[in-house]
PDB file of C-alpha atoms in Angstrom:
ATOM      1  CA  MET A  86       0.000   0.000   0.000  1.00 44.00           C
ATOM      2  CA  PRO A  87       1.445   3.418  -0.922  1.00 47.00           C
ATOM      3  CA  ALA A  88       2.385   5.650   1.976  1.00 63.00           C
ATOM      4  CA  ALA A  89      -0.414   8.058   2.818  1.00 81.00           C
ATOM      5  CA  ARG A  90      -0.779  11.248   4.769  1.00 92.00           C
ATOM      6  CA  GLN A  91      -3.441  10.882   7.411  1.00 95.00           C
ATOM      7  CA  LEU A  92      -5.391  13.764   8.903  1.00 95.00           C
ATOM      8  CA  GLY A  93      -4.272  14.574  12.444  1.00 96.00           C
ATOM      9  CA  PRO A  94      -6.489  14.800  15.536  1.00 97.00           C
ATOM     10  CA  LEU A  95      -6.590  18.613  15.696  1.00 97.00           C
ATOM     11  CA  PRO A  96      -7.766  19.174  12.090  1.00 97.00           C
ATOM     12  CA  THR A  97     -10.263  16.346  12.572  1.00 97.00           C
ATOM     13  CA  ALA A  98     -11.550  17.957  15.768  1.00 97.00           C
ATOM     14  CA  ALA A  99     -11.909  21.254  13.897  1.00 98.00           C
ATOM     15  CA  LEU A 100     -13.902  19.505  11.163  1.00 97.00           C
ATOM     16  CA  TRP A 101     -16.098  17.904  13.817  1.00 98.00           C
ATOM     17  CA  ALA A 102     -16.673  21.289  15.493  1.00 98.00           C
ATOM     18  CA  VAL A 103     -17.761  22.854  12.205  1.00 97.00           C
ATOM     19  CA  LEU A 104     -20.178  20.025  11.435  1.00 97.00           C
ATOM     20  CA  SER A 105     -21.606  20.023  14.971  1.00 97.00           C
ATOM     21  CA  LEU A 106     -22.039  23.796  14.911  1.00 97.00           C
ATOM     22  CA  ALA A 107     -23.742  23.599  11.528  1.00 96.00           C
ATOM     23  CA  ALA A 108     -26.102  20.925  12.861  1.00 96.00           C
ATOM     24  CA  GLY A 109     -26.918  23.070  15.892  1.00 96.00           C
ATOM     25  CA  LEU A 110     -27.561  26.182  13.808  1.00 96.00           C
ATOM     26  CA  TYR A 111     -29.712  24.241  11.374  1.00 94.00           C
ATOM     27  CA  GLY A 112     -31.787  22.806  14.206  1.00 94.00           C
ATOM     28  CA  ALA A 113     -32.226  26.247  15.725  1.00 93.00           C
ATOM     29  CA  TRP A 114     -33.241  27.614  12.312  1.00 94.00           C
ATOM     30  CA  LEU A 115     -35.925  24.920  12.154  1.00 91.00           C
ATOM     31  CA  GLY A 116     -37.242  26.129  15.488  1.00 92.00           C
ATOM     32  CA  GLU A 117     -35.863  23.359  17.706  1.00 90.00           C
ATOM     33  CA  GLY A 118     -34.759  24.259  21.216  1.00 90.00           C
ATOM     34  CA  GLY A 119     -34.904  23.417  24.890  1.00 94.00           C
ATOM     35  CA  HIS A 120     -33.413  20.528  26.799  1.00 95.00           C
ATOM     36  CA  ALA A 121     -34.654  17.932  24.276  1.00 96.00           C
ATOM     37  CA  PHE A 122     -32.778  19.624  21.446  1.00 97.00           C
ATOM     38  CA  ALA A 123     -29.693  20.067  23.632  1.00 97.00           C
ATOM     39  CA  ALA A 124     -29.671  16.364  24.544  1.00 97.00           C
ATOM     40  CA  THR A 125     -30.134  15.355  20.910  1.00 97.00           C
ATOM     41  CA  LEU A 126     -27.342  17.634  19.734  1.00 97.00           C
ATOM     42  CA  THR A 127     -25.049  16.356  22.502  1.00 97.00           C
ATOM     43  CA  ALA A 128     -25.627  12.723  21.536  1.00 98.00           C
ATOM     44  CA  PHE A 129     -25.238  13.492  17.832  1.00 98.00           C
ATOM     45  CA  SER A 130     -22.018  15.431  18.384  1.00 98.00           C
ATOM     46  CA  PHE A 131     -20.482  12.685  20.497  1.00 98.00           C
ATOM     47  CA  LEU A 132     -21.339   9.893  18.045  1.00 98.00           C
ATOM     48  CA  LEU A 133     -19.974  11.985  15.177  1.00 98.00           C
ATOM     49  CA  LEU A 134     -16.818  12.774  17.157  1.00 98.00           C
ATOM     50  CA  VAL A 135     -16.055   9.077  17.677  1.00 98.00           C
ATOM     51  CA  MET A 136     -16.674   8.336  13.999  1.00 98.00           C
ATOM     52  CA  LEU A 137     -14.355  11.100  12.783  1.00 98.00           C
ATOM     53  CA  LEU A 138     -11.677  11.198  15.469  1.00 98.00           C
ATOM     54  CA  CYS A 139     -10.955   7.470  15.260  1.00 98.00           C
ATOM     55  CA  ALA A 140     -10.170   7.990  11.561  1.00 98.00           C
ATOM     56  CA  SER A 141      -7.412  10.479  12.375  1.00 97.00           C
ATOM     57  CA  ARG A 142      -3.743   9.694  12.803  1.00 96.00           C
ATOM     58  CA  ASP A 143      -2.732   7.365  15.688  1.00 95.00           C
ATOM     59  CA  VAL A 144      -5.925   7.885  17.712  1.00 97.00           C
ATOM     60  CA  THR A 145      -7.101   4.265  17.873  1.00 97.00           C
ATOM     61  CA  GLU A 146      -3.536   3.123  18.428  1.00 95.00           C
ATOM     62  CA  GLN A 147      -3.096   5.513  21.365  1.00 96.00           C
ATOM     63  CA  ILE A 148      -6.423   4.466  22.865  1.00 97.00           C
ATOM     64  CA  SER A 149      -5.423   0.814  22.595  1.00 95.00           C
ATOM     65  CA  VAL A 150      -2.036   1.479  24.192  1.00 94.00           C
ATOM     66  CA  ARG A 151      -3.461   3.462  27.110  1.00 96.00           C
ATOM     67  CA  LEU A 152      -6.531   1.325  27.837  1.00 96.00           C
ATOM     68  CA  GLY A 153      -5.278  -2.052  26.661  1.00 93.00           C
ATOM     69  CA  PRO A 154      -7.833  -4.868  26.369  1.00 91.00           C
ATOM     70  CA  THR A 155     -10.534  -2.702  27.972  1.00 96.00           C
ATOM     71  CA  ALA A 156     -10.506  -0.094  25.172  1.00 97.00           C
ATOM     72  CA  GLY A 157     -13.502  -1.574  23.364  1.00 97.00           C
ATOM     73  CA  THR A 158     -15.453  -1.903  26.595  1.00 98.00           C
ATOM     74  CA  VAL A 159     -14.746   1.690  27.597  1.00 98.00           C
ATOM     75  CA  LEU A 160     -15.901   3.063  24.258  1.00 98.00           C
ATOM     76  CA  SER A 161     -18.991   0.839  24.222  1.00 98.00           C
ATOM     77  CA  THR A 162     -19.936   2.015  27.707  1.00 98.00           C
ATOM     78  CA  THR A 163     -19.500   5.626  26.641  1.00 98.00           C
ATOM     79  CA  LEU A 164     -21.756   5.032  23.630  1.00 98.00           C
ATOM     80  CA  PHE A 165     -24.407   3.612  25.932  1.00 98.00           C
ATOM     81  CA  LEU A 166     -24.143   6.660  28.203  1.00 98.00           C
ATOM     82  CA  ALA A 167     -24.607   8.902  25.155  1.00 98.00           C
ATOM     83  CA  TYR A 168     -27.826   7.044  24.371  1.00 98.00           C
ATOM     84  CA  LEU A 169     -28.985   7.508  27.961  1.00 98.00           C
ATOM     85  CA  ILE A 170     -28.362  11.248  27.641  1.00 98.00           C
ATOM     86  CA  TYR A 171     -30.541  11.220  24.526  1.00 98.00           C
ATOM     87  CA  VAL A 172     -33.530   9.320  25.966  1.00 98.00           C
ATOM     88  CA  VAL A 173     -33.457  11.083  29.336  1.00 98.00           C
ATOM     89  CA  GLY A 174     -32.996  14.512  27.810  1.00 97.00           C
ATOM     90  CA  THR A 175     -35.768  14.001  25.263  1.00 97.00           C
ATOM     91  CA  ASN A 176     -38.174  12.465  27.806  1.00 97.00           C
ATOM     92  CA  THR A 177     -38.393   9.277  25.758  1.00 97.00           C
ATOM     93  CA  PHE A 178     -36.843   6.929  28.329  1.00 97.00           C
ATOM     94  CA  ALA A 179     -38.287   3.427  28.284  1.00 97.00           C
ATOM     95  CA  PHE A 180     -36.712   0.251  29.609  1.00 97.00           C
ATOM     96  CA  GLU A 181     -37.440  -1.469  26.295  1.00 97.00           C
ATOM     97  CA  ARG A 182     -35.535   1.196  24.367  1.00 97.00           C
ATOM     98  CA  VAL A 183     -32.607   1.172  26.760  1.00 98.00           C
ATOM     99  CA  GLY A 184     -32.478  -2.613  26.685  1.00 98.00           C
ATOM    100  CA  ALA A 185     -32.505  -2.651  22.889  1.00 97.00           C
ATOM    101  CA  ALA A 186     -29.705  -0.076  22.791  1.00 98.00           C
ATOM    102  CA  ALA A 187     -27.686  -2.124  25.278  1.00 98.00           C
ATOM    103  CA  ALA A 188     -28.107  -5.197  23.064  1.00 98.00           C
ATOM    104  CA  LEU A 189     -27.007  -3.304  19.946  1.00 97.00           C
ATOM    105  CA  ILE A 190     -23.891  -2.057  21.720  1.00 98.00           C
ATOM    106  CA  PHE A 191     -22.800  -4.824  24.087  1.00 98.00           C
ATOM    107  CA  LEU A 192     -23.752  -8.059  22.291  1.00 98.00           C
ATOM    108  CA  PRO A 193     -21.305  -7.406  19.410  1.00 98.00           C
ATOM    109  CA  LEU A 194     -18.676  -6.511  22.008  1.00 98.00           C
ATOM    110  CA  ALA A 195     -19.301  -9.772  23.900  1.00 97.00           C
ATOM    111  CA  ALA A 196     -18.962 -11.730  20.666  1.00 97.00           C
ATOM    112  CA  ALA A 197     -15.690  -9.952  19.867  1.00 97.00           C
ATOM    113  CA  VAL A 198     -14.311 -10.611  23.345  1.00 95.00           C
ATOM    114  CA  SER A 199     -15.204 -14.295  23.008  1.00 96.00           C
ATOM    115  CA  ALA A 200     -13.086 -14.455  19.847  1.00 94.00           C
ATOM    116  CA  GLU A 201     -10.113 -13.501  22.016  1.00 85.00           C
ATOM    117  CA  ARG A 202      -6.963 -12.838  19.928  1.00 87.00           C
ATOM    118  CA  ARG A 203      -7.717 -15.301  17.135  1.00 94.00           C
ATOM    119  CA  PRO A 204      -6.986 -14.080  13.579  1.00 94.00           C
ATOM    120  CA  PRO A 205      -9.758 -12.375  11.581  1.00 94.00           C
ATOM    121  CA  GLY A 206     -12.297 -14.760  10.099  1.00 95.00           C
ATOM    122  CA  THR A 207     -13.823 -16.300  13.214  1.00 97.00           C
ATOM    123  CA  TRP A 208     -17.537 -17.016  13.212  1.00 97.00           C
ATOM    124  CA  GLN A 209     -17.907 -14.135  15.646  1.00 97.00           C
ATOM    125  CA  ASP A 210     -16.532 -11.688  13.069  1.00 98.00           C
ATOM    126  CA  PHE A 211     -19.082 -12.714  10.452  1.00 98.00           C
ATOM    127  CA  VAL A 212     -21.953 -12.696  12.954  1.00 98.00           C
ATOM    128  CA  ILE A 213     -21.048  -9.183  14.105  1.00 98.00           C
ATOM    129  CA  VAL A 214     -20.817  -7.859  10.534  1.00 98.00           C
ATOM    130  CA  ALA A 215     -24.202  -9.388   9.719  1.00 97.00           C
ATOM    131  CA  ALA A 216     -25.730  -8.045  12.939  1.00 97.00           C
ATOM    132  CA  VAL A 217     -24.512  -4.520  12.248  1.00 97.00           C
ATOM    133  CA  TRP A 218     -25.997  -4.640   8.748  1.00 97.00           C
ATOM    134  CA  VAL A 219     -29.321  -5.984  10.031  1.00 97.00           C
ATOM    135  CA  ALA A 220     -29.450  -3.297  12.719  1.00 96.00           C
ATOM    136  CA  VAL A 221     -29.030  -0.510  10.167  1.00 96.00           C
ATOM    137  CA  LYS A 222     -31.313  -2.082   7.571  1.00 95.00           C
ATOM    138  CA  PHE A 223     -34.171  -3.536   9.589  1.00 95.00           C
ATOM    139  CA  SER A 224     -34.130  -2.358  13.210  1.00 93.00           C
ATOM    140  CA  PRO A 225     -37.087  -0.195  14.379  1.00 95.00           C
ATOM    141  CA  ALA A 226     -34.996   2.965  14.160  1.00 95.00           C
ATOM    142  CA  ARG A 227     -37.882   5.423  14.573  1.00 95.00           C
ATOM    143  CA  TRP A 228     -38.864   3.666  17.798  1.00 97.00           C
ATOM    144  CA  GLN A 229     -35.261   3.641  19.007  1.00 97.00           C
ATOM    145  CA  TRP A 230     -34.714   7.336  18.237  1.00 98.00           C
ATOM    146  CA  PRO A 231     -38.177   8.930  18.499  1.00 97.00           C
ATOM    147  CA  TYR A 232     -37.161  12.585  18.869  1.00 95.00           C
ATOM    148  CA  PRO A 233     -37.781  14.754  16.895  1.00 93.00           C
ATOM    149  CA  GLY A 234     -40.585  12.764  15.313  1.00 93.00           C
ATOM    150  CA  GLY A 235     -38.184  10.035  14.189  1.00 94.00           C
ATOM    151  CA  LYS A 236     -36.624  12.378  11.619  1.00 94.00           C
ATOM    152  CA  LEU A 237     -33.073  11.633  12.759  1.00 96.00           C
ATOM    153  CA  SER A 238     -33.551   7.916  13.351  1.00 97.00           C
ATOM    154  CA  TYR A 239     -31.524   6.765  10.353  1.00 97.00           C
ATOM    155  CA  THR A 240     -28.736   9.244  11.077  1.00 97.00           C
ATOM    156  CA  PHE A 241     -28.435   8.158  14.701  1.00 98.00           C
ATOM    157  CA  THR A 242     -28.630   4.455  13.872  1.00 98.00           C
ATOM    158  CA  VAL A 243     -25.843   4.725  11.296  1.00 98.00           C
ATOM    159  CA  LEU A 244     -23.584   6.780  13.570  1.00 98.00           C
ATOM    160  CA  LEU A 245     -24.135   4.411  16.495  1.00 98.00           C
ATOM    161  CA  MET A 246     -23.412   1.259  14.499  1.00 98.00           C
ATOM    162  CA  VAL A 247     -20.279   2.762  12.926  1.00 98.00           C
ATOM    163  CA  ASP A 248     -19.063   3.548  16.435  1.00 98.00           C
ATOM    164  CA  VAL A 249     -19.945   0.025  17.567  1.00 98.00           C
ATOM    165  CA  GLY A 250     -17.862  -1.286  14.670  1.00 98.00           C
ATOM    166  CA  ILE A 251     -14.964   0.883  15.820  1.00 98.00           C
ATOM    167  CA  ALA A 252     -15.248  -0.391  19.396  1.00 98.00           C
ATOM    168  CA  VAL A 253     -15.508  -4.017  18.299  1.00 98.00           C
ATOM    169  CA  PHE A 254     -13.098  -4.355  15.378  1.00 98.00           C
ATOM    170  CA  LEU A 255     -10.559  -1.556  15.823  1.00 98.00           C
ATOM    171  CA  LEU A 256     -10.291  -1.628  19.627  1.00 97.00           C
ATOM    172  CA  ALA A 257     -11.493  -4.997  20.947  1.00 97.00           C
ATOM    173  CA  ARG A 258     -10.359  -7.162  18.015  1.00 96.00           C
ATOM    174  CA  ARG A 259      -7.546  -4.791  16.912  1.00 96.00           C
ATOM    175  CA  MET A 260      -8.048  -5.844  13.311  1.00 96.00           C
ATOM    176  CA  ASN A 261      -5.379  -4.742  10.868  1.00 94.00           C
ATOM    177  CA  GLY A 262      -5.777  -3.566   7.304  1.00 96.00           C
ATOM    178  CA  VAL A 263      -9.226  -2.020   7.728  1.00 97.00           C
ATOM    179  CA  GLY A 264      -8.118   1.331   6.353  1.00 97.00           C
ATOM    180  CA  TYR A 265     -10.340   3.329   8.670  1.00 98.00           C
ATOM    181  CA  SER A 266      -8.631   6.627   7.993  1.00 96.00           C
ATOM    182  CA  ILE A 267      -9.054  10.090   6.565  1.00 96.00           C
ATOM    183  CA  ALA A 268      -5.935  10.032   4.439  1.00 95.00           C
ATOM    184  CA  TRP A 269      -4.470  10.775   1.046  1.00 95.00           C
ATOM    185  CA  GLY A 270      -1.680   9.011  -0.779  1.00 94.00           C
ATOM    186  CA  PRO A 271       0.248   8.994  -4.060  1.00 91.00           C
ATOM    187  CA  ARG A 272      -1.812   8.224  -7.171  1.00 94.00           C
ATOM    188  CA  TRP A 273      -5.045   8.089  -5.134  1.00 97.00           C
ATOM    189  CA  ALA A 274      -6.609  10.744  -7.345  1.00 97.00           C
ATOM    190  CA  ARG A 275      -5.943   8.503 -10.345  1.00 97.00           C
ATOM    191  CA  TYR A 276      -7.498   5.467  -8.674  1.00 98.00           C
ATOM    192  CA  ILE A 277     -10.559   7.430  -7.579  1.00 98.00           C
ATOM    193  CA  ALA A 278     -11.048   9.098 -10.960  1.00 98.00           C
ATOM    194  CA  ALA A 279     -10.498   5.872 -12.887  1.00 98.00           C
ATOM    195  CA  SER A 280     -12.882   3.913 -10.703  1.00 98.00           C
ATOM    196  CA  PHE A 281     -15.607   6.552 -10.903  1.00 98.00           C
ATOM    197  CA  LEU A 282     -15.312   7.153 -14.644  1.00 98.00           C
ATOM    198  CA  LEU A 283     -15.090   3.489 -15.628  1.00 98.00           C
ATOM    199  CA  PHE A 284     -18.035   2.553 -13.448  1.00 98.00           C
ATOM    200  CA  THR A 285     -20.090   5.439 -14.846  1.00 97.00           C
ATOM    201  CA  CYS A 286     -19.321   4.426 -18.429  1.00 97.00           C
ATOM    202  CA  LEU A 287     -20.434   0.872 -17.640  1.00 97.00           C
ATOM    203  CA  ALA A 288     -23.308   1.406 -15.211  1.00 97.00           C
ATOM    204  CA  VAL A 289     -25.220   4.180 -16.953  1.00 97.00           C
ATOM    205  CA  PRO A 290     -25.744   2.249 -20.230  1.00 97.00           C
ATOM    206  CA  LEU A 291     -26.455  -0.926 -18.249  1.00 97.00           C
ATOM    207  CA  GLY A 292     -28.941   0.826 -15.954  1.00 97.00           C
ATOM    208  CA  LEU A 293     -30.745   2.358 -18.933  1.00 96.00           C
ATOM    209  CA  ALA A 294     -30.732  -0.945 -20.837  1.00 96.00           C
ATOM    210  CA  ILE A 295     -32.351  -2.919 -18.004  1.00 96.00           C
ATOM    211  CA  HIS A 296     -34.825  -0.075 -17.364  1.00 94.00           C
ATOM    212  CA  PHE A 297     -33.570   0.552 -13.857  1.00 96.00           C
ATOM    213  CA  ILE A 298     -32.847   4.267 -14.249  1.00 95.00           C
ATOM    214  CA  GLU A 299     -33.950   7.095 -16.480  1.00 96.00           C
ATOM    215  CA  PHE A 300     -32.342  10.456 -17.187  1.00 95.00           C
ATOM    216  CA  ALA A 301     -34.151  13.013 -15.023  1.00 95.00           C
ATOM    217  CA  PRO A 302     -31.809  15.793 -13.868  1.00 95.00           C
ATOM    218  CA  ARG A 303     -32.879  17.834 -10.855  1.00 93.00           C
ATOM    219  CA  TRP A 304     -31.610  21.243 -11.956  1.00 92.00           C
ATOM    220  CA  ARG A 305     -33.580  23.057  -9.252  1.00 91.00           C
ATOM    221  CA  SER A 306     -31.688  21.227  -6.514  1.00 88.00           C
ATOM    222  CA  VAL A 307     -28.213  22.119  -7.769  1.00 92.00           C
ATOM    223  CA  ALA A 308     -27.713  24.671  -4.976  1.00 91.00           C
ATOM    224  CA  SER A 309     -28.187  22.004  -2.303  1.00 92.00           C
ATOM    225  CA  LEU A 310     -26.000  19.442  -4.071  1.00 94.00           C
ATOM    226  CA  PRO A 311     -22.863  20.031  -1.914  1.00 94.00           C
ATOM    227  CA  ILE A 312     -24.872  19.445   1.284  1.00 94.00           C
ATOM    228  CA  VAL A 313     -26.484  16.361  -0.212  1.00 95.00           C
ATOM    229  CA  ALA A 314     -23.082  15.048  -1.286  1.00 96.00           C
ATOM    230  CA  LEU A 315     -21.671  15.568   2.218  1.00 96.00           C
ATOM    231  CA  GLY A 316     -24.633  13.746   3.752  1.00 96.00           C
ATOM    232  CA  ILE A 317     -24.244  10.859   1.313  1.00 97.00           C
ATOM    233  CA  PHE A 318     -20.531  10.628   2.099  1.00 98.00           C
ATOM    234  CA  LEU A 319     -20.934  10.640   5.891  1.00 97.00           C
ATOM    235  CA  LEU A 320     -24.122   8.605   6.287  1.00 97.00           C
ATOM    236  CA  THR A 321     -24.073   6.200   3.332  1.00 97.00           C
ATOM    237  CA  ALA A 322     -20.710   5.893   1.610  1.00 98.00           C
ATOM    238  CA  TRP A 323     -18.430   5.969   4.668  1.00 98.00           C
ATOM    239  CA  PRO A 324     -20.443   3.477   6.778  1.00 98.00           C
ATOM    240  CA  GLU A 325     -20.976   1.048   3.884  1.00 98.00           C
ATOM    241  CA  GLU A 326     -17.324   1.141   2.875  1.00 98.00           C
ATOM    242  CA  PHE A 327     -16.305   0.504   6.476  1.00 98.00           C
ATOM    243  CA  LEU A 328     -18.628  -2.504   6.665  1.00 98.00           C
ATOM    244  CA  PHE A 329     -18.254  -4.080   3.223  1.00 98.00           C
ATOM    245  CA  ARG A 330     -14.673  -3.190   2.309  1.00 98.00           C
ATOM    246  CA  GLY A 331     -12.750  -2.451   5.505  1.00 98.00           C
ATOM    247  CA  LEU A 332     -14.371  -5.325   7.397  1.00 98.00           C
ATOM    248  CA  LEU A 333     -16.058  -7.900   5.140  1.00 98.00           C
ATOM    249  CA  GLN A 334     -13.700  -7.809   2.158  1.00 98.00           C
ATOM    250  CA  ASN A 335     -10.747  -7.610   4.524  1.00 98.00           C
ATOM    251  CA  ILE A 336     -11.911 -10.590   6.577  1.00 98.00           C
ATOM    252  CA  LEU A 337     -12.833 -12.689   3.531  1.00 98.00           C
ATOM    253  CA  SER A 338      -9.492 -11.993   1.853  1.00 97.00           C
ATOM    254  CA  ARG A 339      -7.626 -13.101   4.950  1.00 96.00           C
ATOM    255  CA  THR A 340      -9.833 -16.150   5.503  1.00 96.00           C
ATOM    256  CA  THR A 341      -9.536 -17.427   1.926  1.00 96.00           C
ATOM    257  CA  ASN A 342      -5.911 -16.254   1.467  1.00 96.00           C
ATOM    258  CA  SER A 343      -7.085 -14.627  -1.761  1.00 97.00           C
ATOM    259  CA  ASP A 344      -7.582 -10.921  -2.371  1.00 96.00           C
ATOM    260  CA  TYR A 345      -9.625 -11.695  -5.475  1.00 97.00           C
ATOM    261  CA  THR A 346     -12.001 -14.055  -3.674  1.00 97.00           C
ATOM    262  CA  GLY A 347     -12.558 -11.587  -0.867  1.00 98.00           C
ATOM    263  CA  TRP A 348     -13.076  -8.788  -3.393  1.00 98.00           C
ATOM    264  CA  PHE A 349     -15.625 -10.743  -5.456  1.00 98.00           C
ATOM    265  CA  VAL A 350     -17.599 -12.267  -2.566  1.00 98.00           C
ATOM    266  CA  ALA A 351     -17.798  -8.966  -0.685  1.00 98.00           C
ATOM    267  CA  SER A 352     -19.025  -7.248  -3.867  1.00 98.00           C
ATOM    268  CA  VAL A 353     -21.757  -9.849  -4.335  1.00 98.00           C
ATOM    269  CA  CYS A 354     -22.775  -9.478  -0.689  1.00 98.00           C
ATOM    270  CA  PHE A 355     -22.858  -5.718  -1.163  1.00 98.00           C
ATOM    271  CA  GLY A 356     -25.117  -6.147  -4.172  1.00 98.00           C
ATOM    272  CA  LEU A 357     -27.453  -8.553  -2.407  1.00 97.00           C
ATOM    273  CA  SER A 358     -27.727  -6.172   0.548  1.00 97.00           C
ATOM    274  CA  HIS A 359     -29.633  -3.833  -1.815  1.00 97.00           C
ATOM    275  CA  ILE A 360     -32.112  -6.447  -3.008  1.00 96.00           C
ATOM    276  CA  THR A 361     -34.790  -5.205  -0.597  1.00 94.00           C
ATOM    277  CA  ASN A 362     -34.486  -1.565  -1.689  1.00 93.00           C
ATOM    278  CA  GLY A 363     -37.738  -0.345  -3.187  1.00 88.00           C
ATOM    279  CA  HIS A 364     -39.295  -3.780  -3.463  1.00 89.00           C
ATOM    280  CA  PHE A 365     -38.281  -7.399  -2.992  1.00 93.00           C
ATOM    281  CA  PRO A 366     -36.605  -8.954  -4.875  1.00 95.00           C
ATOM    282  CA  ASN A 367     -35.041  -5.965  -6.640  1.00 96.00           C
ATOM    283  CA  TRP A 368     -32.602  -7.864  -8.835  1.00 97.00           C
ATOM    284  CA  ARG A 369     -31.774  -4.867 -11.023  1.00 97.00           C
ATOM    285  CA  TYR A 370     -30.669  -2.886  -7.986  1.00 97.00           C
ATOM    286  CA  ALA A 371     -28.668  -5.865  -6.716  1.00 97.00           C
ATOM    287  CA  LEU A 372     -26.934  -6.247 -10.099  1.00 97.00           C
ATOM    288  CA  LEU A 373     -25.904  -2.584 -10.338  1.00 97.00           C
ATOM    289  CA  ALA A 374     -24.802  -2.547  -6.692  1.00 98.00           C
ATOM    290  CA  THR A 375     -22.664  -5.656  -7.249  1.00 98.00           C
ATOM    291  CA  VAL A 376     -20.915  -3.988 -10.170  1.00 98.00           C
ATOM    292  CA  ALA A 377     -20.447  -0.865  -8.054  1.00 98.00           C
ATOM    293  CA  GLY A 378     -19.043  -2.998  -5.253  1.00 98.00           C
ATOM    294  CA  LEU A 379     -16.371  -4.359  -7.591  1.00 98.00           C
ATOM    295  CA  PHE A 380     -15.173  -0.823  -8.358  1.00 98.00           C
ATOM    296  CA  TYR A 381     -15.347   0.307  -4.724  1.00 98.00           C
ATOM    297  CA  GLY A 382     -13.495  -2.828  -3.670  1.00 98.00           C
ATOM    298  CA  TRP A 383     -10.817  -2.237  -6.311  1.00 98.00           C
ATOM    299  CA  THR A 384     -10.300   1.305  -5.035  1.00 98.00           C
ATOM    300  CA  TRP A 385      -9.998   0.048  -1.452  1.00 98.00           C
ATOM    301  CA  ARG A 386      -7.474  -2.603  -2.526  1.00 97.00           C
ATOM    302  CA  LYS A 387      -5.340  -0.089  -4.423  1.00 96.00           C
ATOM    303  CA  THR A 388      -5.309   2.538  -1.660  1.00 97.00           C
ATOM    304  CA  GLY A 389      -5.826   0.510   1.517  1.00 96.00           C
ATOM    305  CA  SER A 390      -8.268   3.135   2.796  1.00 97.00           C
ATOM    306  CA  ILE A 391     -12.047   3.329   3.010  1.00 98.00           C
ATOM    307  CA  PHE A 392     -11.691   7.095   2.546  1.00 98.00           C
ATOM    308  CA  ALA A 393     -10.816   6.623  -1.123  1.00 98.00           C
ATOM    309  CA  SER A 394     -13.515   4.044  -1.818  1.00 98.00           C
ATOM    310  CA  ALA A 395     -16.045   6.171   0.073  1.00 98.00           C
ATOM    311  CA  ILE A 396     -15.250   9.126  -2.198  1.00 98.00           C
ATOM    312  CA  VAL A 397     -15.988   7.013  -5.274  1.00 98.00           C
ATOM    313  CA  HIS A 398     -19.132   5.669  -3.606  1.00 98.00           C
ATOM    314  CA  ALA A 399     -20.335   9.173  -2.731  1.00 98.00           C
ATOM    315  CA  LEU A 400     -19.606  10.482  -6.241  1.00 98.00           C
ATOM    316  CA  VAL A 401     -21.650   7.662  -7.767  1.00 98.00           C
ATOM    317  CA  ASP A 402     -24.591   8.146  -5.402  1.00 97.00           C
ATOM    318  CA  THR A 403     -24.520  11.935  -5.823  1.00 97.00           C
ATOM    319  CA  LEU A 404     -24.483  11.624  -9.613  1.00 95.00           C
ATOM    320  CA  TRP A 405     -27.411   9.198  -9.432  1.00 94.00           C
ATOM    321  CA  HIS A 406     -29.314  11.493  -7.059  1.00 93.00           C
ATOM    322  CA  PHE A 407     -28.854  14.534  -9.304  1.00 95.00           C
ATOM    323  CA  LEU A 408     -29.091  13.186 -12.871  1.00 96.00           C
ATOM    324  CA  PHE A 409     -31.185  10.016 -12.698  1.00 96.00           C
ATOM    325  CA  SER A 410     -34.272   8.575 -11.075  1.00 93.00           C
ATOM    326  CA  THR A 411     -35.174   4.943 -10.502  1.00 92.00           C
ATOM    327  CA  ILE A 412     -37.913   3.532 -12.711  1.00 86.00           C
TER     328      ILE A 412
END
């Protein structure tokens, strides 16, 4: 893997502060306020901080050195406390909700601890990856995060499960080669551009041919496109690349001793994970997502970082959002 420059903790903290401030100002502009809004913003800011800061230079390594084997447990406990702040502050506390949150956070941790220091590819690793995907895809998110009106349920669920993945795989399991980093390396721009352009040249004709997409540009939304792109990157591309490339493709490649097998199987799994989108079975979506997964996986293999593959992923999704609609 080419040497890469990774963003340091201070610039990452500054980025986090800007995003948290923007979220607070946007909420205030919408008329939100009071202790419920403050609790929600606190929980959001903390979950976002973990997601971003652990991608900066040497942070997870320093946490592991200072806390040792308890690092994953400490972070998981802190995540649970953040959820308690949310439900208490928003007056939505219920033992069922708290119990469900505890299960989402601590059961994956228990499975990781039971794997001890065995190499990646244990049954626990695959169960945890599947559980994280199921939690994001099918859990009753609006019930878990009811304030404000369930509008932030997907956002909170994604942030929480990314942080659970960090606690489990980066701290408890100390898995190598994940590429969970905000970094940039030599020739990365070429890999990203090549992956995006080649996929676009292949996927657009294919999508039109199988009547999955149609050209329908949203010119009126061009002003909001940068915000949409940022949201896609943080809440769709980054989490999915962490799960399917940094974890699943990584684990499969190590288990089978074949980068190509891990790349192909993870891409197929990525495609099949979209088969329920819109309707079931959505084979056209699954086919296009599998092809996309091959390009994202290639980018991750060439750079060793989910940051690069997430950029390609976000570019593809943003282009789709702006220029095409699903038939």
